[in-house]
């Protein structure tokens, strides 16, 4: 499976990021998360980071030209004998077309698109209790009931923070953007016979078992 090229798609809050971290440990592939890349540009205060922030905090997509350019540079890091995992890209049909062209030129192709599916009410609940590790970027859910001790990352003990786009107004907008812009790429990949749906309700381990099943 080491040379597989995999795309992860799902609404915000579907647990894509958590599963991506586990998948990345299992497969020796280049992992690219456009969300993580934008956040790292942001914390390094690059021009791209400042530009992207305007859209991210509002729950909008960063313009395609910027996103596609960043992705294509990152893909250059891929070694010949390793695959890639794309997390959060493509997010609309324009990006999906751009990716196909980019891969064609490199004589590469997509092997599998995993669609993480979760009902909407569950998504809202998950996103509003979601915190993100400042160090390793792992997402995790913190309940008020768990006490007011400063929460730490359960993977690396790093400090956790709430992303500005996990504020209630942005959550609503991100879910709408997902419905309008991202959902159409499910059909796009379904027509190419690449799509596998993963029921993402259940524990992290249960969902990962389904992911492993889809890789067989
Ligand atoms: P989520 O956890 O909501 O799936 P991500 O971490 O993948 O979020 O992305 C956070 C934000 O970064 C998005 O809401 C969007 O503003 C921006 N972003 C990430 N990937 C893309 C993309 N492929 N195209 C446009 N904007 C993107
Ligand atoms: Zn961490």
PDB file of N, CA and C in Angstrom, residues 63-73 89 94-95 98-99 102:
ATOM      1  N   UNK A  63      -9.041  31.704  -1.787  1.00  0.00           N
ATOM      2  CA  UNK A  63      -9.180  31.661  -3.250  1.00  0.00           C
ATOM      3  C   UNK A  63      -8.373  30.527  -3.892  1.00  0.00           C
ATOM      4  N   UNK A  64      -8.963  29.945  -4.940  1.00  0.00           N
ATOM      5  CA  UNK A  64      -8.376  28.768  -5.595  1.00  0.00           C
ATOM      6  C   UNK A  64      -6.940  28.986  -6.059  1.00  0.00           C
ATOM      7  N   UNK A  65      -6.668  30.141  -6.660  1.00  0.00           N
ATOM      8  CA  UNK A  65      -5.330  30.362  -7.220  1.00  0.00           C
ATOM      9  C   UNK A  65      -4.256  30.213  -6.138  1.00  0.00           C
ATOM     10  N   UNK A  66      -4.497  30.812  -4.988  1.00  0.00           N
ATOM     11  CA  UNK A  66      -3.529  30.741  -3.889  1.00  0.00           C
ATOM     12  C   UNK A  66      -3.381  29.305  -3.391  1.00  0.00           C
ATOM     13  N   UNK A  67      -4.535  28.645  -3.245  1.00  0.00           N
ATOM     14  CA  UNK A  67      -4.545  27.300  -2.670  1.00  0.00           C
ATOM     15  C   UNK A  67      -3.877  26.290  -3.603  1.00  0.00           C
ATOM     16  N   UNK A  68      -4.210  26.395  -4.895  1.00  0.00           N
ATOM     17  CA  UNK A  68      -3.672  25.444  -5.868  1.00  0.00           C
ATOM     18  C   UNK A  68      -2.161  25.619  -6.009  1.00  0.00           C
ATOM     19  N   UNK A  69      -1.723  26.870  -5.994  1.00  0.00           N
ATOM     20  CA  UNK A  69      -0.295  27.154  -6.086  1.00  0.00           C
ATOM     21  C   UNK A  69       0.464  26.568  -4.892  1.00  0.00           C
ATOM     22  N   UNK A  70      -0.087  26.752  -3.709  1.00  0.00           N
ATOM     23  CA  UNK A  70       0.551  26.225  -2.491  1.00  0.00           C
ATOM     24  C   UNK A  70       0.609  24.703  -2.545  1.00  0.00           C
ATOM     25  N   UNK A  71      -0.498  24.096  -2.969  1.00  0.00           N
ATOM     26  CA  UNK A  71      -0.574  22.637  -3.039  1.00  0.00           C
ATOM     27  C   UNK A  71       0.435  22.084  -4.038  1.00  0.00           C
ATOM     28  N   UNK A  72       0.538  22.757  -5.185  1.00  0.00           N
ATOM     29  CA  UNK A  72       1.405  22.205  -6.223  1.00  0.00           C
ATOM     30  C   UNK A  72       2.873  22.277  -5.781  1.00  0.00           C
ATOM     31  N   UNK A  73       3.241  23.316  -5.063  1.00  0.00           N
ATOM     32  CA  UNK A  73       4.611  23.395  -4.525  1.00  0.00           C
ATOM     33  C   UNK A  73       4.883  22.270  -3.531  1.00  0.00           C
ATOM     34  N   UNK A  89      -7.919  19.013   0.545  1.00  0.00           N
ATOM     35  CA  UNK A  89      -7.760  19.428  -0.848  1.00  0.00           C
ATOM     36  C   UNK A  89      -8.023  18.216  -1.718  1.00  0.00           C
ATOM     37  N   UNK A  94     -13.265  23.116  -9.123  1.00  0.00           N
ATOM     38  CA  UNK A  94     -12.122  23.780  -9.774  1.00  0.00           C
ATOM     39  C   UNK A  94     -10.808  23.182  -9.266  1.00  0.00           C
ATOM     40  N   UNK A  95     -10.721  22.979  -7.959  1.00  0.00           N
ATOM     41  CA  UNK A  95      -9.500  22.397  -7.376  1.00  0.00           C
ATOM     42  C   UNK A  95      -9.326  20.938  -7.796  1.00  0.00           C
ATOM     43  N   UNK A  98      -7.958  20.998 -11.252  1.00  0.00           N
ATOM     44  CA  UNK A  98      -6.556  21.431 -11.219  1.00  0.00           C
ATOM     45  C   UNK A  98      -5.668  20.281 -10.742  1.00  0.00           C
ATOM     46  N   UNK A  99      -6.147  19.544  -9.757  1.00  0.00           N
ATOM     47  CA  UNK A  99      -5.369  18.413  -9.246  1.00  0.00           C
ATOM     48  C   UNK A  99      -5.184  17.346 -10.323  1.00  0.00           C
ATOM     49  N   UNK A 102      -2.553  18.491 -12.690  1.00  0.00           N
ATOM     50  CA  UNK A 102      -1.246  18.458 -12.035  1.00  0.00           C
ATOM     51  C   UNK A 102      -0.706  17.033 -11.983  1.00  0.00           C
TER      52      UNK A 102
END
